[in-house]
Amino acid sequence: MLKEHFKRIMGDEFDESSLVLHPAIQKFAKGQVLVEAGKLQSNFYFLKQGIVEVTIPGKKEWIYDFFFPNSVIGAYSSLLTGRPSRIAITAIEDCEVEAYAWFELKKQYATSIGANQLGRFITEQIFLLHSKREIDFLSKSAEQRYIELLQFQPDLILKIPVHRIARYLGIHPESLSRIRKKMNS
Amino acid sequence: MLKEHFKRIMGDEFDESSLVLHPAIQKFAKGQVLVEAGKLQSNFYFLKQGIVEVTIPGKKEWIYDFFFPNSVIGAYSSLLTGRPSRIAITAIEDCEVEAYAWFELKKQYATSIGANQLGRFITEQIFLLHSKREIDFLSKSAEQRYIELLQFQPDLILKIPVHRIARYLGIHPESLSRIRKKMNS
């Protein structure tokens, strides 16, 4: 459960008793879409099982990120602004999620300290993820970023196909092969 | 004042009475550094007057953003993680800011709904800014992004020198000249 997960991480910083949420358990088979680009969104999700891929559609489809169990996922910009999502989220393994209605959390922001503590903390984590990724993109080479994936996210390297990792790094699969060969030689 | 500014924007969503902050007024002359890259941070700022530039130092220095009055500025990742800042913030005009001790806000997260409402809201705004910028970078050409600056941030175009706008768009100043000529012809 999302609340229990964040209580473990946040401890006394999260007054979970003042927040009431009613998740629905949903399953998505490998290949199914949780969030469709161009559509308005009303839910966010807590990933219990499986892996999802976040992509940015366009002339050249970008893989923006991968998420593993115990992650909060959703088109957060779209929820916050009420505008259609610019990203898509797809199950790349069979997934089980808790689905939460955004409005149920949002309406409690006016009165519940726990709702605000949770919303703030999750937003901080999402911001840190984006900020790190963005600065890395601007200041590090694809090779450096690949080495850091090996060090800090070995799960990702083990579980995601190489051609998808290349697209995540923003390089051609052949460039990634060259980097891997160079490192193994 | 930061609290008054966000009360105007957030209305009843911000219980400002439960949050106590003690800002210090500081002045930075044009060219002075508010946030030094590589240093631990303890303050964030509310910009009352002037313009600042956020840069990412490196082999090639990137201009990450410009901020105008009524903005919250600071090395937020550094404050959240307790690690040295990866960005620098420099006054590019004479500036006046309210300086806030991060720990003063942070310690109130345990007990004050207003502190959490404000922290959450500011983090949401920062996230939206980053998210838009990042997706724009991945999915739009420099020319498209320049046209959107003209449309949505004409102040930036008027007040920031052309060579800095080019570095903000991530292109060579000559490429920006070409885009501008093409648009004027």
CSV table of N, CA and C in Angstrom, one decimal, chain A residues 1-158:
chain,number,residue,atom,x,y,z
A,1,MET,N,0.8,-1.2,0.0
A,1,MET,CA,0.0,0.0,0.0
A,1,MET,C,0.9,1.3,0.0
A,2,LEU,N,0.4,2.2,-0.8
A,2,LEU,CA,1.1,3.5,-0.9
A,2,LEU,C,1.3,4.2,0.5
A,3,LYS,N,0.3,4.2,1.3
A,3,LYS,CA,0.4,4.9,2.6
A,3,LYS,C,1.4,4.2,3.5
A,4,GLU,N,1.3,2.9,3.5
A,4,GLU,CA,2.3,2.2,4.4
A,4,GLU,C,3.7,2.4,3.9
A,5,HIS,N,3.9,2.3,2.5
A,5,HIS,CA,5.2,2.5,2.0
A,5,HIS,C,5.8,3.8,2.4
A,6,PHE,N,5.0,4.9,2.3
A,6,PHE,CA,5.6,6.2,2.6
A,6,PHE,C,5.7,6.4,4.1
A,7,LYS,N,4.9,5.8,4.9
A,7,LYS,CA,5.0,5.8,6.3
A,7,LYS,C,6.4,5.2,6.7
A,8,ARG,N,6.8,4.1,6.1
A,8,ARG,CA,8.1,3.5,6.4
A,8,ARG,C,9.2,4.4,6.0
A,9,ILE,N,9.1,5.2,4.9
A,9,ILE,CA,10.2,6.1,4.5
A,9,ILE,C,10.2,7.4,5.3
A,10,MET,N,9.0,7.9,5.5
A,10,MET,CA,8.9,9.3,6.1
A,10,MET,C,8.8,9.3,7.6
A,11,GLY,N,8.4,8.2,8.2
A,11,GLY,CA,8.3,8.1,9.7
A,11,GLY,C,7.4,9.2,10.3
A,12,ASP,N,7.9,9.9,11.3
A,12,ASP,CA,7.1,10.9,12.0
A,12,ASP,C,6.8,12.1,11.1
A,13,GLU,N,7.4,12.2,10.0
A,13,GLU,CA,7.2,13.3,9.1
A,13,GLU,C,5.8,13.2,8.4
A,14,PHE,N,5.2,12.0,8.5
A,14,PHE,CA,3.9,11.8,7.8
A,14,PHE,C,2.8,11.4,8.8
A,15,ASP,N,1.9,12.3,9.0
A,15,ASP,CA,0.7,12.0,9.9
A,15,ASP,C,-0.3,11.3,9.0
A,16,GLU,N,-0.1,10.0,8.8
A,16,GLU,CA,-1.0,9.2,7.9
A,16,GLU,C,-2.4,9.1,8.4
A,17,SER,N,-2.6,9.3,9.7
A,17,SER,CA,-4.0,9.2,10.2
A,17,SER,C,-4.9,10.2,9.7
A,18,SER,N,-4.4,11.4,9.2
A,18,SER,CA,-5.3,12.5,8.8
A,18,SER,C,-5.6,12.4,7.3
A,19,LEU,N,-5.2,11.3,6.7
A,19,LEU,CA,-5.4,11.1,5.2
A,19,LEU,C,-6.1,9.8,4.9
A,20,VAL,N,-7.2,10.0,4.2
A,20,VAL,CA,-8.0,8.8,3.8
A,20,VAL,C,-8.0,8.6,2.3
A,21,LEU,N,-7.6,7.4,1.9
A,21,LEU,CA,-7.5,7.1,0.4
A,21,LEU,C,-8.2,5.8,0.2
A,22,HIS,N,-8.8,5.7,-1.0
A,22,HIS,CA,-9.5,4.4,-1.4
A,22,HIS,C,-9.0,3.9,-2.7
A,23,PRO,N,-7.9,3.2,-2.7
A,23,PRO,CA,-7.3,2.7,-3.9
A,23,PRO,C,-8.1,1.6,-4.5
A,24,ALA,N,-8.1,1.4,-5.8
A,24,ALA,CA,-8.6,0.2,-6.5
A,24,ALA,C,-7.5,-0.6,-7.1
A,25,ILE,N,-7.5,-1.9,-6.9
A,25,ILE,CA,-6.5,-2.7,-7.5
A,25,ILE,C,-6.8,-2.9,-9.0
A,26,GLN,N,-5.8,-2.7,-9.8
A,26,GLN,CA,-5.9,-2.9,-11.2
A,26,GLN,C,-4.8,-3.7,-11.8
A,27,LYS,N,-5.0,-4.5,-12.8
A,27,LYS,CA,-4.0,-5.2,-13.5
A,27,LYS,C,-3.8,-4.8,-14.9
A,28,PHE,N,-2.6,-4.7,-15.4
A,28,PHE,CA,-2.3,-4.3,-16.8
A,28,PHE,C,-1.4,-5.4,-17.3
A,29,ALA,N,-1.8,-6.0,-18.4
A,29,ALA,CA,-0.9,-7.0,-19.0
A,29,ALA,C,0.2,-6.3,-19.8
A,30,LYS,N,1.3,-7.1,-20.0
A,30,LYS,CA,2.5,-6.5,-20.7
A,30,LYS,C,2.0,-5.9,-22.0
A,31,GLY,N,2.4,-4.7,-22.3
A,31,GLY,CA,2.0,-4.0,-23.5
A,31,GLY,C,0.8,-3.1,-23.4
A,32,GLN,N,0.0,-3.3,-22.3
A,32,GLN,CA,-1.1,-2.4,-22.1
A,32,GLN,C,-0.7,-1.0,-21.6
A,33,VAL,N,-1.6,0.0,-22.0
A,33,VAL,CA,-1.3,1.4,-21.7
A,33,VAL,C,-2.0,1.8,-20.4
A,34,LEU,N,-1.2,2.4,-19.5
A,34,LEU,CA,-1.9,2.9,-18.2
A,34,LEU,C,-2.2,4.4,-18.5
A,35,VAL,N,-1.4,5.1,-19.1
A,35,VAL,CA,-1.6,6.5,-19.4
A,35,VAL,C,-1.4,6.8,-20.9
A,36,GLU,N,-2.4,7.3,-21.5
A,36,GLU,CA,-2.3,7.6,-22.9
A,36,GLU,C,-2.0,9.1,-23.2
A,37,ALA,N,-1.0,9.3,-24.0
A,37,ALA,CA,-0.6,10.7,-24.4
A,37,ALA,C,-1.8,11.4,-25.1
A,38,GLY,N,-1.9,12.7,-24.8
A,38,GLY,CA,-3.0,13.4,-25.4
A,38,GLY,C,-4.3,13.4,-24.7
A,39,LYS,N,-4.4,12.5,-23.6
A,39,LYS,CA,-5.7,12.4,-22.9
A,39,LYS,C,-5.6,13.1,-21.5
A,40,LEU,N,-6.7,13.6,-21.1
A,40,LEU,CA,-6.8,14.1,-19.7
A,40,LEU,C,-6.7,12.9,-18.7
A,41,GLN,N,-6.2,13.2,-17.6
A,41,GLN,CA,-5.9,12.2,-16.6
A,41,GLN,C,-6.7,12.4,-15.3
A,42,SER,N,-7.1,11.3,-14.6
A,42,SER,CA,-7.8,11.5,-13.3
A,42,SER,C,-7.2,10.6,-12.3
A,43,ASN,N,-6.3,9.7,-12.6
A,43,ASN,CA,-5.7,8.8,-11.6
A,43,ASN,C,-4.2,8.9,-11.5
A,44,PHE,N,-3.7,8.5,-10.4
A,44,PHE,CA,-2.3,8.2,-10.3
A,44,PHE,C,-2.2,6.8,-9.7
A,45,TYR,N,-1.0,6.2,-9.8
A,45,TYR,CA,-0.9,4.8,-9.5
A,45,TYR,C,0.3,4.5,-8.5
A,46,PHE,N,0.2,3.5,-7.7
A,46,PHE,CA,1.3,3.0,-7.0
A,46,PHE,C,1.6,1.6,-7.5
A,47,LEU,N,2.8,1.4,-8.1
A,47,LEU,CA,3.2,0.2,-8.8
A,47,LEU,C,3.5,-0.9,-7.7
A,48,LYS,N,2.8,-2.0,-7.7
A,48,LYS,CA,3.0,-3.0,-6.7
A,48,LYS,C,3.9,-4.2,-7.4
A,49,GLN,N,3.6,-4.4,-8.7
A,49,GLN,CA,4.3,-5.5,-9.3
A,49,GLN,C,4.5,-5.1,-10.8
A,50,GLY,N,5.6,-5.5,-11.4
A,50,GLY,CA,5.9,-5.3,-12.8
A,50,GLY,C,6.8,-4.1,-13.1
A,51,ILE,N,6.9,-3.8,-14.3
A,51,ILE,CA,7.8,-2.6,-14.8
A,51,ILE,C,7.0,-1.8,-15.8
A,52,VAL,N,7.0,-0.5,-15.7
A,52,VAL,CA,6.4,0.3,-16.7
A,52,VAL,C,7.5,1.2,-17.4
A,53,GLU,N,7.1,1.7,-18.5
A,53,GLU,CA,8.0,2.5,-19.3
A,53,GLU,C,7.3,3.8,-19.6
A,54,VAL,N,8.0,4.9,-19.4
A,54,VAL,CA,7.4,6.3,-19.7
A,54,VAL,C,8.0,6.8,-21.0
A,55,THR,N,7.1,7.1,-21.9
A,55,THR,CA,7.7,7.6,-23.2
A,55,THR,C,7.1,8.9,-23.6
A,56,ILE,N,7.8,9.7,-24.4
A,56,ILE,CA,7.3,10.9,-24.9
A,56,ILE,C,7.2,10.8,-26.4
A,57,PRO,N,5.9,10.7,-26.8
A,57,PRO,CA,5.7,10.5,-28.3
A,57,PRO,C,6.1,11.7,-29.1
A,58,GLY,N,6.4,11.4,-30.3
A,58,GLY,CA,6.9,12.5,-31.2
A,58,GLY,C,7.4,11.9,-32.5
A,59,LYS,N,8.0,12.7,-33.3
A,59,LYS,CA,8.6,12.2,-34.5
A,59,LYS,C,9.6,11.0,-34.2
A,60,LYS,N,10.4,11.3,-33.1
A,60,LYS,CA,11.3,10.3,-32.6
A,60,LYS,C,10.8,10.0,-31.2
A,61,GLU,N,10.3,8.8,-30.9
A,61,GLU,CA,9.8,8.5,-29.6
A,61,GLU,C,10.9,8.4,-28.6
A,62,TRP,N,10.8,9.2,-27.5
A,62,TRP,CA,11.8,9.1,-26.5
A,62,TRP,C,11.3,8.2,-25.3
A,63,ILE,N,12.3,7.4,-24.8
A,63,ILE,CA,11.9,6.7,-23.6
A,63,ILE,C,12.4,7.6,-22.5
A,64,TYR,N,11.5,8.0,-21.6
A,64,TYR,CA,11.8,8.9,-20.6
A,64,TYR,C,12.3,8.3,-19.3
A,65,ASP,N,11.6,7.2,-19.0
A,65,ASP,CA,12.0,6.5,-17.7
A,65,ASP,C,11.4,5.1,-17.6
A,66,PHE,N,12.0,4.3,-16.7
A,66,PHE,CA,11.4,3.0,-16.3
A,66,PHE,C,11.1,3.1,-14.9
A,67,PHE,N,10.0,2.5,-14.5
A,67,PHE,CA,9.6,2.4,-13.0
A,67,PHE,C,9.4,1.0,-12.6
A,68,PHE,N,9.9,0.7,-11.4
A,68,PHE,CA,9.9,-0.6,-10.8
A,68,PHE,C,9.0,-0.6,-9.6
A,69,PRO,N,8.6,-1.7,-9.0
A,69,PRO,CA,7.7,-1.8,-7.9
A,69,PRO,C,8.0,-0.8,-6.7
A,70,ASN,N,7.0,-0.3,-6.1
A,70,ASN,CA,7.1,0.7,-5.0
A,70,ASN,C,7.3,2.1,-5.5
A,71,SER,N,6.9,2.3,-6.8
A,71,SER,CA,7.0,3.7,-7.3
A,71,SER,C,5.6,4.3,-7.5
A,72,VAL,N,5.5,5.6,-7.3
A,72,VAL,CA,4.3,6.3,-7.7
A,72,VAL,C,4.5,6.7,-9.2
A,73,ILE,N,3.5,6.3,-10.0
A,73,ILE,CA,3.5,6.7,-11.4
A,73,ILE,C,2.3,7.4,-11.8
A,74,GLY,N,2.4,8.1,-12.9
A,74,GLY,CA,1.2,8.9,-13.4
A,74,GLY,C,1.7,10.0,-14.2
A,75,ALA,N,0.8,10.7,-14.9
A,75,ALA,CA,1.1,11.9,-15.7
A,75,ALA,C,0.9,13.1,-14.8
A,76,TYR,N,1.9,13.4,-14.0
A,76,TYR,CA,1.7,14.3,-12.9
A,76,TYR,C,1.5,15.7,-13.4
A,77,SER,N,2.2,16.2,-14.4
A,77,SER,CA,1.9,17.5,-15.0
A,77,SER,C,0.5,17.6,-15.4
A,78,SER,N,0.0,16.6,-16.0
A,78,SER,CA,-1.4,16.6,-16.5
A,78,SER,C,-2.4,16.7,-15.3
A,79,LEU,N,-2.1,16.0,-14.3
A,79,LEU,CA,-3.0,16.0,-13.1
A,79,LEU,C,-3.0,17.4,-12.5
A,80,LEU,N,-1.8,18.0,-12.4
A,80,LEU,CA,-1.6,19.3,-11.7
A,80,LEU,C,-2.3,20.4,-12.6
A,81,THR,N,-2.1,20.3,-13.9
A,81,THR,CA,-2.6,21.5,-14.7
A,81,THR,C,-4.0,21.2,-15.3
A,82,GLY,N,-4.4,20.0,-15.3
A,82,GLY,CA,-5.7,19.7,-15.9
A,82,GLY,C,-5.6,19.7,-17.4
A,83,ARG,N,-4.4,19.6,-18.0
A,83,ARG,CA,-4.2,19.6,-19.4
A,83,ARG,C,-3.9,18.1,-19.9
A,84,PRO,N,-4.1,17.8,-21.2
A,84,PRO,CA,-3.8,16.4,-21.6
A,84,PRO,C,-2.4,16.0,-21.3
A,85,SER,N,-2.2,14.8,-21.1
A,85,SER,CA,-0.8,14.3,-20.8
A,85,SER,C,0.1,14.4,-22.1
A,86,ARG,N,1.4,14.7,-21.8
A,86,ARG,CA,2.3,14.7,-22.9
A,86,ARG,C,3.2,13.4,-22.9
A,87,ILE,N,3.0,12.6,-21.9
A,87,ILE,CA,3.7,11.4,-21.8
A,87,ILE,C,2.7,10.2,-21.9
A,88,ALA,N,3.3,9.0,-22.2
A,88,ALA,CA,2.5,7.8,-22.2
A,88,ALA,C,3.2,6.8,-21.2
A,89,ILE,N,2.4,6.0,-20.5
A,89,ILE,CA,3.0,5.0,-19.6
A,89,ILE,C,2.4,3.7,-20.0
A,90,THR,N,3.3,2.7,-20.2
A,90,THR,CA,3.0,1.4,-20.8
A,90,THR,C,3.6,0.3,-19.9
A,91,ALA,N,2.8,-0.7,-19.6
A,91,ALA,CA,3.4,-1.9,-18.9
A,91,ALA,C,4.3,-2.6,-19.8
A,92,ILE,N,5.6,-2.8,-19.4
A,92,ILE,CA,6.5,-3.7,-20.2
A,92,ILE,C,6.7,-5.0,-19.6
A,93,GLU,N,6.0,-5.2,-18.5
A,93,GLU,CA,5.8,-6.6,-17.9
A,93,GLU,C,4.4,-6.6,-17.3
A,94,ASP,N,3.8,-7.7,-17.1
A,94,ASP,CA,2.5,-7.7,-16.4
A,94,ASP,C,2.6,-6.9,-15.1
A,95,CYS,N,1.6,-6.0,-14.9
A,95,CYS,CA,1.7,-5.1,-13.7
A,95,CYS,C,0.5,-5.2,-12.9
A,96,GLU,N,0.7,-5.0,-11.6
A,96,GLU,CA,-0.4,-4.8,-10.7
A,96,GLU,C,-0.2,-3.5,-10.0
A,97,VAL,N,-1.3,-2.6,-10.0
A,97,VAL,CA,-1.1,-1.3,-9.4
A,97,VAL,C,-2.3,-1.0,-8.4
A,98,GLU,N,-2.0,-0.1,-7.5
A,98,GLU,CA,-3.1,0.6,-6.8
A,98,GLU,C,-3.5,1.8,-7.5
A,99,ALA,N,-4.7,2.0,-7.9
A,99,ALA,CA,-5.1,3.2,-8.7
A,99,ALA,C,-5.8,4.2,-7.7
A,100,TYR,N,-5.4,5.4,-7.7
A,100,TYR,CA,-5.9,6.4,-6.8
A,100,TYR,C,-6.5,7.5,-7.6
A,101,ALA,N,-7.7,8.0,-7.1
A,101,ALA,CA,-8.3,9.2,-7.8
A,101,ALA,C,-7.6,10.4,-7.3
A,102,TRP,N,-7.1,11.2,-8.3
A,102,TRP,CA,-6.3,12.4,-8.0
A,102,TRP,C,-7.2,13.4,-7.1
A,103,PHE,N,-8.5,13.5,-7.5
A,103,PHE,CA,-9.3,14.5,-6.8
A,103,PHE,C,-9.5,14.1,-5.3
A,104,GLU,N,-9.4,12.8,-5.0
A,104,GLU,CA,-9.5,12.4,-3.6
A,104,GLU,C,-8.4,12.9,-2.7
A,105,LEU,N,-7.2,12.9,-3.3
A,105,LEU,CA,-6.0,13.4,-2.6
A,105,LEU,C,-6.1,14.9,-2.6
A,106,LYS,N,-6.4,15.5,-3.7
A,106,LYS,CA,-6.3,17.0,-3.9
A,106,LYS,C,-7.3,17.7,-3.0
A,107,LYS,N,-8.5,17.1,-2.8
A,107,LYS,CA,-9.5,17.8,-2.0
A,107,LYS,C,-9.1,17.9,-0.5
A,108,GLN,N,-8.2,16.9,-0.1
A,108,GLN,CA,-7.8,16.9,1.3
A,108,GLN,C,-6.6,17.8,1.5
A,109,TYR,N,-6.1,18.4,0.5
A,109,TYR,CA,-5.0,19.4,0.7
A,109,TYR,C,-5.5,20.6,1.5
A,110,ALA,N,-6.8,20.9,1.4
A,110,ALA,CA,-7.3,22.1,2.2
A,110,ALA,C,-7.3,21.9,3.7
A,111,THR,N,-7.4,20.6,4.1
A,111,THR,CA,-7.6,20.4,5.6
A,111,THR,C,-6.7,19.4,6.2
A,112,SER,N,-6.1,18.5,5.4
A,112,SER,CA,-5.3,17.4,6.1
A,112,SER,C,-3.8,17.7,6.0
A,113,ILE,N,-3.1,17.7,7.1
A,113,ILE,CA,-1.7,17.8,7.1
A,113,ILE,C,-1.0,16.6,6.5
A,114,GLY,N,-1.6,15.4,6.7
A,114,GLY,CA,-1.0,14.2,6.1
A,114,GLY,C,-1.1,14.2,4.6
A,115,ALA,N,-2.2,14.7,4.0
A,115,ALA,CA,-2.3,14.8,2.6
A,115,ALA,C,-1.2,15.7,2.0
A,116,ASN,N,-1.0,16.8,2.7
A,116,ASN,CA,0.1,17.8,2.2
A,116,ASN,C,1.5,17.2,2.4
A,117,GLN,N,1.7,16.5,3.5
A,117,GLN,CA,3.0,15.9,3.8
A,117,GLN,C,3.3,14.9,2.7
A,118,LEU,N,2.3,14.1,2.4
A,118,LEU,CA,2.6,13.0,1.4
A,118,LEU,C,2.7,13.7,0.0
A,119,GLY,N,1.8,14.6,-0.4
A,119,GLY,CA,1.9,15.3,-1.7
A,119,GLY,C,3.2,16.0,-1.8
A,120,ARG,N,3.7,16.7,-0.8
A,120,ARG,CA,4.9,17.4,-0.8
A,120,ARG,C,6.1,16.4,-1.0
A,121,PHE,N,6.1,15.4,-0.2
A,121,PHE,CA,7.2,14.4,-0.3
A,121,PHE,C,7.3,13.7,-1.7
A,122,ILE,N,6.2,13.3,-2.2
A,122,ILE,CA,6.2,12.6,-3.5
A,122,ILE,C,6.7,13.6,-4.5
A,123,THR,N,6.2,14.8,-4.5
A,123,THR,CA,6.6,15.8,-5.5
A,123,THR,C,8.0,16.1,-5.4
A,124,GLU,N,8.6,16.2,-4.2
A,124,GLU,CA,10.0,16.4,-4.0
A,124,GLU,C,10.8,15.3,-4.7
A,125,GLN,N,10.4,14.0,-4.5
A,125,GLN,CA,11.1,12.9,-5.1
A,125,GLN,C,11.0,12.9,-6.6
A,126,ILE,N,9.8,13.3,-7.1
A,126,ILE,CA,9.7,13.4,-8.6
A,126,ILE,C,10.6,14.5,-9.1
A,127,PHE,N,10.6,15.6,-8.4
A,127,PHE,CA,11.5,16.7,-8.8
A,127,PHE,C,12.9,16.3,-8.8
A,128,LEU,N,13.4,15.6,-7.7
A,128,LEU,CA,14.8,15.2,-7.7
A,128,LEU,C,15.2,14.3,-8.8
A,129,LEU,N,14.3,13.4,-9.2
A,129,LEU,CA,14.5,12.5,-10.3
A,129,LEU,C,14.7,13.3,-11.6
A,130,HIS,N,13.7,14.2,-11.8
A,130,HIS,CA,13.8,15.0,-13.0
A,130,HIS,C,15.0,15.9,-13.1
A,131,SER,N,15.3,16.5,-12.0
A,131,SER,CA,16.4,17.5,-11.9
A,131,SER,C,17.7,16.7,-12.2
A,132,LYS,N,17.9,15.6,-11.5
A,132,LYS,CA,19.2,14.8,-11.7
A,132,LYS,C,19.3,14.4,-13.2
A,133,ARG,N,18.2,13.8,-13.7
A,133,ARG,CA,18.3,13.4,-15.1
A,133,ARG,C,18.6,14.5,-16.1
A,134,GLU,N,17.9,15.6,-15.8
A,134,GLU,CA,18.1,16.7,-16.7
A,134,GLU,C,19.5,17.3,-16.7
A,135,ILE,N,20.0,17.5,-15.5
A,135,ILE,CA,21.4,18.0,-15.4
A,135,ILE,C,22.4,17.0,-15.9
A,136,ASP,N,22.2,15.7,-15.6
A,136,ASP,CA,23.0,14.7,-16.2
A,136,ASP,C,23.1,14.8,-17.7
A,137,PHE,N,21.9,14.9,-18.3
A,137,PHE,CA,21.8,15.0,-19.8
A,137,PHE,C,22.6,16.2,-20.3
A,138,LEU,N,22.5,17.3,-19.6
A,138,LEU,CA,23.2,18.5,-20.1
A,138,LEU,C,24.7,18.4,-19.8
A,139,SER,N,25.1,17.7,-18.8
A,139,SER,CA,26.5,17.8,-18.3
A,139,SER,C,27.4,16.5,-18.5
A,140,LYS,N,26.7,15.4,-18.8
A,140,LYS,CA,27.5,14.2,-18.9
A,140,LYS,C,27.3,13.5,-20.2
A,141,SER,N,28.3,12.7,-20.7
A,141,SER,CA,28.2,12.0,-21.9
A,141,SER,C,27.3,10.8,-21.7
A,142,ALA,N,26.9,10.2,-22.8
A,142,ALA,CA,26.1,9.0,-22.8
A,142,ALA,C,26.9,7.9,-22.1
A,143,GLU,N,28.2,7.8,-22.3
A,143,GLU,CA,29.0,6.8,-21.7
A,143,GLU,C,29.0,6.9,-20.2
A,144,GLN,N,29.2,8.2,-19.7
A,144,GLN,CA,29.2,8.4,-18.3
A,144,GLN,C,27.9,8.0,-17.7
A,145,ARG,N,26.8,8.4,-18.4
A,145,ARG,CA,25.5,8.1,-17.9
A,145,ARG,C,25.2,6.5,-17.8
A,146,TYR,N,25.7,5.8,-18.8
A,146,TYR,CA,25.6,4.4,-18.9
A,146,TYR,C,26.4,3.8,-17.7
A,147,ILE,N,27.6,4.3,-17.4
A,147,ILE,CA,28.4,3.7,-16.3
A,147,ILE,C,27.6,4.0,-15.0
A,148,GLU,N,27.0,5.1,-14.9
A,148,GLU,CA,26.2,5.4,-13.6
A,148,GLU,C,25.0,4.5,-13.5
A,149,LEU,N,24.4,4.1,-14.6
A,149,LEU,CA,23.3,3.2,-14.6
A,149,LEU,C,23.8,1.8,-14.0
A,150,LEU,N,24.9,1.4,-14.5
A,150,LEU,CA,25.5,0.1,-14.1
A,150,LEU,C,25.8,0.1,-12.6
A,151,GLN,N,26.3,1.3,-12.1
A,151,GLN,CA,26.6,1.4,-10.7
A,151,GLN,C,25.4,1.5,-9.8
A,152,PHE,N,24.5,2.4,-10.2
A,152,PHE,CA,23.4,2.8,-9.3
A,152,PHE,C,22.0,2.1,-9.6
A,153,GLN,N,21.9,1.7,-10.8
A,153,GLN,CA,20.6,1.0,-11.2
A,153,GLN,C,20.8,-0.3,-11.9
A,154,PRO,N,21.6,-1.2,-11.3
A,154,PRO,CA,21.9,-2.5,-12.0
A,154,PRO,C,20.7,-3.2,-12.4
A,155,ASP,N,19.6,-3.1,-11.6
A,155,ASP,CA,18.3,-3.7,-11.9
A,155,ASP,C,17.8,-3.3,-13.3
A,156,LEU,N,18.0,-2.1,-13.6
A,156,LEU,CA,17.5,-1.5,-14.9
A,156,LEU,C,18.3,-2.2,-16.0
A,157,ILE,N,19.6,-2.3,-15.9
A,157,ILE,CA,20.5,-2.9,-16.9
A,157,ILE,C,20.1,-4.4,-17.1
A,158,LEU,N,19.8,-5.1,-16.0
A,158,LEU,CA,19.5,-6.5,-16.0
A,158,LEU,C,18.1,-6.8,-16.7
